[in-house]
mmCIF file of C-alpha atoms and ligand atoms in Angstrom:
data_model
loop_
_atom_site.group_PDB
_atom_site.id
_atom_site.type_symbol
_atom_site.label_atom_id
_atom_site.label_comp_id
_atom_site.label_asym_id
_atom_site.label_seq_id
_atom_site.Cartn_x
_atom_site.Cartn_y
_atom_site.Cartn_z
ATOM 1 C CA UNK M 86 -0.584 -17.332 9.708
ATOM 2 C CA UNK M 87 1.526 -16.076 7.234
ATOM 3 C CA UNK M 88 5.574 -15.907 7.296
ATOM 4 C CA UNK M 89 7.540 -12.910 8.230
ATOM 5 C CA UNK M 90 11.592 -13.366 6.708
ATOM 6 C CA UNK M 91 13.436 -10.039 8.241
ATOM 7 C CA UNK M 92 9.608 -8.244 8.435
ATOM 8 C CA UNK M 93 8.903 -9.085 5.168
ATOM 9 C CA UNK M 94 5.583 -11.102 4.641
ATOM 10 C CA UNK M 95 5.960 -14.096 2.454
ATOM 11 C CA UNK M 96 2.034 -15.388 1.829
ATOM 12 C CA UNK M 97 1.007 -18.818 0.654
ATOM 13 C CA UNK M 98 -0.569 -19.584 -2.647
ATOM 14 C CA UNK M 99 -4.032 -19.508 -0.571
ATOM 15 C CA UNK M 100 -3.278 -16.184 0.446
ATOM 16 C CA UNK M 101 -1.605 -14.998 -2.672
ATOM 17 C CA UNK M 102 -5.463 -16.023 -4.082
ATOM 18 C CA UNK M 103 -7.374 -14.088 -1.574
ATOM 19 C CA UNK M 104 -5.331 -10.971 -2.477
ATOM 20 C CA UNK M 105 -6.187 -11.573 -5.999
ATOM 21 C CA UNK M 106 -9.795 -11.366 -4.999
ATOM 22 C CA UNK M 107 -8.938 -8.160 -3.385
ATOM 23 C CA UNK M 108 -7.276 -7.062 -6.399
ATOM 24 C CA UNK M 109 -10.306 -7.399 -8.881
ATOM 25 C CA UNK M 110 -12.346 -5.771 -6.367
ATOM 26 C CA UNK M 111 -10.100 -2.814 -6.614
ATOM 27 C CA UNK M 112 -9.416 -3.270 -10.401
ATOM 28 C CA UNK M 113 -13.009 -3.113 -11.088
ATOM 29 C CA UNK M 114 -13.397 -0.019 -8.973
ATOM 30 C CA UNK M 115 -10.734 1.852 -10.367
ATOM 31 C CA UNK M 116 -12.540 1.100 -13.671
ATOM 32 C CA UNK M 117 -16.245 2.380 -12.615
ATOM 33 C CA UNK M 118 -14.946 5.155 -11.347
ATOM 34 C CA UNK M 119 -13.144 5.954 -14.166
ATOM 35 C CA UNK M 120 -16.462 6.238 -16.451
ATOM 36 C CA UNK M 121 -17.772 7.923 -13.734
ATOM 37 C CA UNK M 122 -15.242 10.936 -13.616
ATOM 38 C CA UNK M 123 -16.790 13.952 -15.687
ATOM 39 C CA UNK M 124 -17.110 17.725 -15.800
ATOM 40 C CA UNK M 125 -19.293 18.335 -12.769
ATOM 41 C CA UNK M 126 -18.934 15.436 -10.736
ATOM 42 C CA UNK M 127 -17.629 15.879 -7.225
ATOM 43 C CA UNK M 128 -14.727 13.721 -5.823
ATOM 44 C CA UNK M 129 -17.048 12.896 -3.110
ATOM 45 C CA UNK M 130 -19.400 11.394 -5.559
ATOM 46 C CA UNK M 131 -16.780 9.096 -6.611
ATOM 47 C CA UNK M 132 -16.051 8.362 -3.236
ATOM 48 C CA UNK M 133 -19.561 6.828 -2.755
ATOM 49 C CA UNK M 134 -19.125 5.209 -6.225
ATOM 50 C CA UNK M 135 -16.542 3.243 -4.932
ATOM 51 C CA UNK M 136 -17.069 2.492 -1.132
ATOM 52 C CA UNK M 137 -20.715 0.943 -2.908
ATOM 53 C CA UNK M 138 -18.908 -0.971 -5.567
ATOM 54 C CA UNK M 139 -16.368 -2.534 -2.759
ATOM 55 C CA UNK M 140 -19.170 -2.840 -0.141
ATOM 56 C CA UNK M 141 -21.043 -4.730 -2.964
ATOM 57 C CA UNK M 142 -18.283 -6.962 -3.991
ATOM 58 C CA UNK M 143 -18.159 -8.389 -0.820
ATOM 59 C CA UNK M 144 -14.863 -6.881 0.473
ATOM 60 C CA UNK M 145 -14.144 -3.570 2.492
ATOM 61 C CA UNK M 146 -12.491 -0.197 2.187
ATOM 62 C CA UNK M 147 -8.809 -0.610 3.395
ATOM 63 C CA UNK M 148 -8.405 3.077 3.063
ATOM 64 C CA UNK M 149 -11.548 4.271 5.226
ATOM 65 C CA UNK M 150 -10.942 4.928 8.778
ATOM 66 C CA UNK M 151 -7.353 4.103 8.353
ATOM 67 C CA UNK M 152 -4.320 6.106 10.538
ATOM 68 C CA UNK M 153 -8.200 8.271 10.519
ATOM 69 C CA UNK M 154 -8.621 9.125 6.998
ATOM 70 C CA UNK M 155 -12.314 9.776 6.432
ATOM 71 C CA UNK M 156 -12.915 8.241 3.288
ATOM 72 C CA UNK M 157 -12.830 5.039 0.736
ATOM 73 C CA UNK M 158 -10.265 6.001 -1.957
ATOM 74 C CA UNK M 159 -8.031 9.387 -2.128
ATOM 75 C CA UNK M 160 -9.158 11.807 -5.279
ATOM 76 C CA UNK M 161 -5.869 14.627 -6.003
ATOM 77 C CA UNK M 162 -6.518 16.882 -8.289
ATOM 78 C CA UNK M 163 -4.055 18.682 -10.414
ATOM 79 C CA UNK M 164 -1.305 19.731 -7.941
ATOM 80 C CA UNK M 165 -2.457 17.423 -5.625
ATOM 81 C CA UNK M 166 0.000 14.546 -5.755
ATOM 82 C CA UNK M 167 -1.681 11.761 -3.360
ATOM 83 C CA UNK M 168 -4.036 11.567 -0.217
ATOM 84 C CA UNK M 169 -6.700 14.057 -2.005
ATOM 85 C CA UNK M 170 -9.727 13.676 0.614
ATOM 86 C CA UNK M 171 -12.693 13.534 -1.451
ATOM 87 C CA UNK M 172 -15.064 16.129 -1.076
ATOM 88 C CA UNK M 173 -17.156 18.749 -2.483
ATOM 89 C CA UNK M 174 -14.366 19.348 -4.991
ATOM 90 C CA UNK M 175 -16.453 19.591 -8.503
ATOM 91 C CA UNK M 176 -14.239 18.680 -11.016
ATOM 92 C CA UNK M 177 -13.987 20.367 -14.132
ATOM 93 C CA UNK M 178 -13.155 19.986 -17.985
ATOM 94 C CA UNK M 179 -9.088 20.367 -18.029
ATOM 95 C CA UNK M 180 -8.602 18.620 -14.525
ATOM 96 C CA UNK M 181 -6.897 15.655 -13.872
ATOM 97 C CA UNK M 182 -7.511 13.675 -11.140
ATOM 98 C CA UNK M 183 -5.314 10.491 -8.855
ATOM 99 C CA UNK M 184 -7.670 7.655 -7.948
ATOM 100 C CA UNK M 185 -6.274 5.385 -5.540
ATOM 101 C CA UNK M 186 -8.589 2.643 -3.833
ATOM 102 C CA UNK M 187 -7.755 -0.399 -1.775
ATOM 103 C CA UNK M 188 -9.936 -3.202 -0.289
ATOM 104 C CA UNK M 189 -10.152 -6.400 1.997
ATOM 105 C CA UNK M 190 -11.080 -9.658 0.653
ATOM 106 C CA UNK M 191 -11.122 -12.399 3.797
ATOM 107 C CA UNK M 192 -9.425 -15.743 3.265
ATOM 108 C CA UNK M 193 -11.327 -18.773 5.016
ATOM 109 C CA UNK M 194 -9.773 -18.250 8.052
ATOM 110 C CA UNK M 195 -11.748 -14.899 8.008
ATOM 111 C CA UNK M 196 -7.888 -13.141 7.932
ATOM 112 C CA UNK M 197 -8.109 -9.740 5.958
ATOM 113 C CA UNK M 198 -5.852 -9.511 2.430
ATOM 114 C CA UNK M 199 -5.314 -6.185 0.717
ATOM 115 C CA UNK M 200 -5.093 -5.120 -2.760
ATOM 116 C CA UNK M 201 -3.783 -1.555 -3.410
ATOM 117 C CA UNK M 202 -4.207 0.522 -6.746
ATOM 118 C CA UNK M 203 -4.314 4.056 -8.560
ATOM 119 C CA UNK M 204 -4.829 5.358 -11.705
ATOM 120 C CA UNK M 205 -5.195 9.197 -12.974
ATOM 121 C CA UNK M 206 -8.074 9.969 -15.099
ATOM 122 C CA UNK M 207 -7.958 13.501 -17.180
ATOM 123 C CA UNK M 208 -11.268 15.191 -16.974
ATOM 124 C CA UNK M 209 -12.743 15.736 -20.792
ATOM 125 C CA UNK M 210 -9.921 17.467 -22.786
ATOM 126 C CA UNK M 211 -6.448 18.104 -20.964
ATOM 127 C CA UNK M 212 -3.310 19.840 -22.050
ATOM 128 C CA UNK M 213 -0.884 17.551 -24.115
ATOM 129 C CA UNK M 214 1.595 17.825 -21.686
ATOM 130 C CA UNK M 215 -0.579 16.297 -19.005
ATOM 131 C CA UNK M 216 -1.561 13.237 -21.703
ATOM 132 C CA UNK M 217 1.789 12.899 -21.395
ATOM 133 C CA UNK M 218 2.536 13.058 -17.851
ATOM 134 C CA UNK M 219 -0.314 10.553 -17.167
ATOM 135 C CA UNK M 220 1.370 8.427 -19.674
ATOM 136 C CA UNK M 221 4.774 8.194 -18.088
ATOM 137 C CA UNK M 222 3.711 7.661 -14.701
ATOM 138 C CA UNK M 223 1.430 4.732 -15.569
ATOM 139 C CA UNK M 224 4.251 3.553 -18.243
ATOM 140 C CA UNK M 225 7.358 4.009 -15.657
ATOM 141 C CA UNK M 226 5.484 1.338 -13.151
ATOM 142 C CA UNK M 227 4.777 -1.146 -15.521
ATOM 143 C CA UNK M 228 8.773 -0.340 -16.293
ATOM 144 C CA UNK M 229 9.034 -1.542 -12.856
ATOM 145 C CA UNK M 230 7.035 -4.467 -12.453
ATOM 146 C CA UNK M 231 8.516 -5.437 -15.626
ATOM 147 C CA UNK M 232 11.979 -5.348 -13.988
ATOM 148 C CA UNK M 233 11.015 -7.665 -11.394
ATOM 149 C CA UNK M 234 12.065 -11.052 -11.469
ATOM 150 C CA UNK M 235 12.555 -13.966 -8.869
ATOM 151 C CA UNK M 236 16.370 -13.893 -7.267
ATOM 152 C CA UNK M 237 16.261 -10.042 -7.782
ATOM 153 C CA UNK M 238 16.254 -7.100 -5.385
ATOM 154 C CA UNK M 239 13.435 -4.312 -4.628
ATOM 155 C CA UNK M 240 15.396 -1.589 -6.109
ATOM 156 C CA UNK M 241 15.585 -3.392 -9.495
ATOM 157 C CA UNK M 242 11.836 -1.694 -9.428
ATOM 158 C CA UNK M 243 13.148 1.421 -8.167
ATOM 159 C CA UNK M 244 15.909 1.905 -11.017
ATOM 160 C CA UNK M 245 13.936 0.857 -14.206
ATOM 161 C CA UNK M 246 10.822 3.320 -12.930
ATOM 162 C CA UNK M 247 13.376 6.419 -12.650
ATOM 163 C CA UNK M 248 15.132 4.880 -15.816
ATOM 164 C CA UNK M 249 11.598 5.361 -17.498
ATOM 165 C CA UNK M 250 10.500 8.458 -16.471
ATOM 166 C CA UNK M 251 14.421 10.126 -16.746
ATOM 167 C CA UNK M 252 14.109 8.863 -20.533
ATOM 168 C CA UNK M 253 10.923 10.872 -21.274
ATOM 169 C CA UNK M 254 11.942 13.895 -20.030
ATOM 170 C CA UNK M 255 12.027 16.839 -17.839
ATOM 171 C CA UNK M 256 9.790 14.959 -14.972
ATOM 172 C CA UNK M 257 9.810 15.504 -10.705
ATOM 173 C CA UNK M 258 10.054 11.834 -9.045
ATOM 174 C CA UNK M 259 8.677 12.321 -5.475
ATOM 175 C CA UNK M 260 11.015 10.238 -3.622
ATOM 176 C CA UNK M 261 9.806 11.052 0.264
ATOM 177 C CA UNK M 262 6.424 8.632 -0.749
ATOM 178 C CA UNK M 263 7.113 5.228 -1.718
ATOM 179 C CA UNK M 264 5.601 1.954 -3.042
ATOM 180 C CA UNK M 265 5.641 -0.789 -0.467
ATOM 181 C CA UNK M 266 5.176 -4.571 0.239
ATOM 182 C CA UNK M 267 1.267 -5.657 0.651
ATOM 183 C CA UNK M 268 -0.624 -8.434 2.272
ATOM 184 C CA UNK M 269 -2.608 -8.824 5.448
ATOM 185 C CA UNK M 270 -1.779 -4.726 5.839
ATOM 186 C CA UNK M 271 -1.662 -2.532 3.078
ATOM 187 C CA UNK M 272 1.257 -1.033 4.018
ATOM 188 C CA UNK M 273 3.955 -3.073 4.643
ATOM 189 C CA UNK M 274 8.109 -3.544 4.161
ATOM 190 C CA UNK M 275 9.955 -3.007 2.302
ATOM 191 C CA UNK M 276 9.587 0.646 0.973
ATOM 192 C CA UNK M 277 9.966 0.390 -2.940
ATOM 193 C CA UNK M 278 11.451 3.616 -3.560
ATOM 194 C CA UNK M 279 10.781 5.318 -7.277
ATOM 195 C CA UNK M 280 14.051 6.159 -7.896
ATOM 196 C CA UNK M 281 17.642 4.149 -7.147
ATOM 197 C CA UNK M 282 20.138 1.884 -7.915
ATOM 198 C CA UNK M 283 19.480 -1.322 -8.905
ATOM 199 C CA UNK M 284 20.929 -4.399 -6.841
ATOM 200 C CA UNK M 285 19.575 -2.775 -3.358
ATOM 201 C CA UNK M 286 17.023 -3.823 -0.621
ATOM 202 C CA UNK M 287 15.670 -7.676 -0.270
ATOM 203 C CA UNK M 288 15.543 -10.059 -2.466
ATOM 204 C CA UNK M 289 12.165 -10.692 -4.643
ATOM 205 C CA UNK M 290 11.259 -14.095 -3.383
ATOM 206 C CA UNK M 291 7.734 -16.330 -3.896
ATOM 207 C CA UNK M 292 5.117 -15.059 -1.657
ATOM 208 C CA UNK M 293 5.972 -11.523 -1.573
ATOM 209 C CA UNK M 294 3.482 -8.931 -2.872
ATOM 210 C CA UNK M 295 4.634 -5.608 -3.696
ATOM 211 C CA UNK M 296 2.367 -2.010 -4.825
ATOM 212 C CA UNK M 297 4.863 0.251 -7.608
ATOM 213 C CA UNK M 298 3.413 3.437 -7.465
ATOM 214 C CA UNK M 299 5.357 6.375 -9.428
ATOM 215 C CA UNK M 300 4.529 9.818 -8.427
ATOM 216 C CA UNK M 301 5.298 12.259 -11.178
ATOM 217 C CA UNK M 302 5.358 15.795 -11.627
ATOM 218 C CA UNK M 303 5.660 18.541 -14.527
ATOM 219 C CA UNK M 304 8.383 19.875 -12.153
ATOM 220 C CA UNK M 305 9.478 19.744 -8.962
ATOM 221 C CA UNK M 306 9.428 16.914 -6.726
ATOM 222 C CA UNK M 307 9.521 18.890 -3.870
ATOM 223 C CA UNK M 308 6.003 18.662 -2.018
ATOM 224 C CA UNK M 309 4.149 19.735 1.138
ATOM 225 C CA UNK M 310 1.187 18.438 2.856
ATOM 226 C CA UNK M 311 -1.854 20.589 3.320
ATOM 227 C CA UNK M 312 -3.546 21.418 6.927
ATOM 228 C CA UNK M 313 -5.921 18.930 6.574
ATOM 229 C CA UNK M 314 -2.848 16.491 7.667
ATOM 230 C CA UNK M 315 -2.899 14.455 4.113
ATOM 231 C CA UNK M 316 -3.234 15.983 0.689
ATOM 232 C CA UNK M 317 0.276 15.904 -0.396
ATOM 233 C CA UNK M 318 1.066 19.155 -3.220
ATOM 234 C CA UNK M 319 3.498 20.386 -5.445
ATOM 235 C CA UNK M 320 5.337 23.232 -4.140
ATOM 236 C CA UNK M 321 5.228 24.988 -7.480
ATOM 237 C CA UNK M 322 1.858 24.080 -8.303
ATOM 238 C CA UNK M 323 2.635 22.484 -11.272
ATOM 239 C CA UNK M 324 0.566 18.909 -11.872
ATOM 240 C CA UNK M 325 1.159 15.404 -10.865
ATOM 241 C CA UNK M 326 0.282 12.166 -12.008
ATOM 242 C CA UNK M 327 -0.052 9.030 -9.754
ATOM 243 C CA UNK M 328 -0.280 5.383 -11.313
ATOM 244 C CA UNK M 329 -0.025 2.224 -8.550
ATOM 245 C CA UNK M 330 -0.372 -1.700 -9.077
ATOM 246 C CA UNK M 331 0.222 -4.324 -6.499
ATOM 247 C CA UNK M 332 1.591 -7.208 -7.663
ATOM 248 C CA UNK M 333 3.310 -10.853 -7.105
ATOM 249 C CA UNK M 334 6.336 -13.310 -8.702
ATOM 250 C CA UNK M 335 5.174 -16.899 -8.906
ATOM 251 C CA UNK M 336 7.305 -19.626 -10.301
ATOM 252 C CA UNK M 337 5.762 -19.058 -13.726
ATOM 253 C CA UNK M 338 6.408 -15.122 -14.227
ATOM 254 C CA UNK M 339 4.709 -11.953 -12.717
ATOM 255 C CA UNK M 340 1.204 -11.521 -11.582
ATOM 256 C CA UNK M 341 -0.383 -7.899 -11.531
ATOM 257 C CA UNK M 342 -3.066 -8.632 -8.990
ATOM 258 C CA UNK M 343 -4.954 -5.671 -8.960
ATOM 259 C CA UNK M 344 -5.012 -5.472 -12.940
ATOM 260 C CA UNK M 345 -7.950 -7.058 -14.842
ATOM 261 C CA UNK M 346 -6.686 -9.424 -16.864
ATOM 262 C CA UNK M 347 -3.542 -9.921 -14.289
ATOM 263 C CA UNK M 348 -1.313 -7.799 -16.204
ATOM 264 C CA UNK M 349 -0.935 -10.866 -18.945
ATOM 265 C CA UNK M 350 -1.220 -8.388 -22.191
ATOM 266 C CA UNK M 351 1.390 -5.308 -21.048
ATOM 267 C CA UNK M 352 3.716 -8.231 -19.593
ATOM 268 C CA UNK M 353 3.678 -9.844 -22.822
ATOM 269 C CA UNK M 354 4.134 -6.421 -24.707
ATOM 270 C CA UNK M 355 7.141 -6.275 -22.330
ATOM 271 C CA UNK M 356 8.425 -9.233 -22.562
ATOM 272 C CA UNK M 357 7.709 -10.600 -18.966
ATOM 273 C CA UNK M 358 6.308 -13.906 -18.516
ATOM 274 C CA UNK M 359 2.710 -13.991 -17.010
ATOM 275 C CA UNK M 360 2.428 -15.867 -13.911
ATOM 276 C CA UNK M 361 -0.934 -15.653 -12.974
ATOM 277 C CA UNK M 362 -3.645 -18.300 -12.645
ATOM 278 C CA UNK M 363 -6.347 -17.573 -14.906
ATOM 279 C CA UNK M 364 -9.553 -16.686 -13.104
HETATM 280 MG MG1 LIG Q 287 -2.712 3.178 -3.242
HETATM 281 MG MG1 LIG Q 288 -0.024 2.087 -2.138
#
């Protein structure tokens, strides 16, 4: 049984393990599917791709069947922001497209653990001003990982993402869709907002796991959701980029457990200690 301190989920080092598991299964996902996307390929494709590759690791789709969604991981494309139901969508040279996958790892008690994570993959050549866009999104939530530290508050995260993306220039920060804290549900409190004052919202304790996940677009950030009750677009049309990690503070430094290598090389380019156990 894990803790709840005012509905937030504090896990044990067990269970901080068995979402690490979770997290590789989803980090190694995100990475097939990422040689996988290609002119002509169908977001349904890389739907099977990756409901095979969790299936296979052992673990199961978090995203499949949940609140009804109809699928393993959500593929946007272009103006599509998040939620993307894959499909018979082909995608073509120019596109860019959101990945987002989570899966279950059981502990030994046979309890579910989630890891949650997205990254957005241009399709062959893309416009520099989507390189870019792709760039800052990803960049602005390491920004905010980075800016979490034991003692602190969630909207430390919150500030230092807008703080990113405000610095690069001209951007859209959805702000109705949110990051969140992670464990035996994938969604969980508290909310971690992608744009804020620092100082705000509960304090960043041991045991807490939290998925930063910037949604940015090349200009508005106001959005709409389509009739099929979950692709989320632009209302200008104008592309979006989508870039998620879930992650956890030990006593040693910060954990990114849904990265490959835990996050240890970007924290130490950011000067964050890594607090991960090596696998
Ligand atoms: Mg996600
Ligand atoms: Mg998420």
């Amino acid at each position: 049984m894990a803790l709840f301190d005012r509905g937030v989920e504090i896990k044990t080092p067990e269970q901080i393990a068995a979402m690490r598991q979770a997290g590789l299964v989803v980090g190694r996902t995100l990475e097939a599917l990422r040689e996988a996307v290609r002119p002509g390929i169908t977001t349904g494709e890389l739907d099977a791709i990756a409901e095979d590759h969790i299936r296979s690791s052992g673990a199961t789709p978090s995203f499949l069947g949940y609140h009804g969604f109809p699928a393993s991981i959500c593929a946007s494309v272009n103006d599509e922001v998040v939620h993307g139901i894959p499909g018979d969508r082909v995608l073509a040279e120019g596109d860019v497209v959101s990945l987002d996958c989570g899966a279950i790892v059981a502990d030994r008690t046979g309890r579910g653990w989630h890891g949650d994570a997205a990254i957005t993959v241009p399709v062959g050549a893309v416009p520099d001003e989507v390189t870019e866009l792709v760039r800052v999104a990803e960049e602005a939530m390491w920004r905010g990982i980075a800016a979490a530290h034991l003692g602190g508050r969630v909207t430390d995260i919150s500030a230092a993402v807008e703080r990113h993306v405000r610095s690069q220039g001209r951007y859209g920060i959805l702000e109705d869709y949110t990051g969140h804290g992670i464990g035996s549900a994938m969604h969980q409190p508290p909310n971690v907002p992608n744009v804020g004052r620092p100082g705000k919202g509960p304090r960043l304790v041991e045991g807490l796991a939290l998925a930063v996940e910037p949604m940015v677009t090349l200009g508005t950030q106001d959005v709409s959701v389509l009739d099929d009750d979950w692709t989320v677009v632009t209302d200008d049309g104008r592309w979006a980029a989508h870039s998620e990690h879930t992650f956890t503070l030990t006593s040693t430094g910060t954990w990114v457990l849904t990265a490959l290598d835990g996050g240890e090389a970007r924290l130490r380019e950011l000067g964050v200690p890594f607090g991960g156990v090596t696998d």
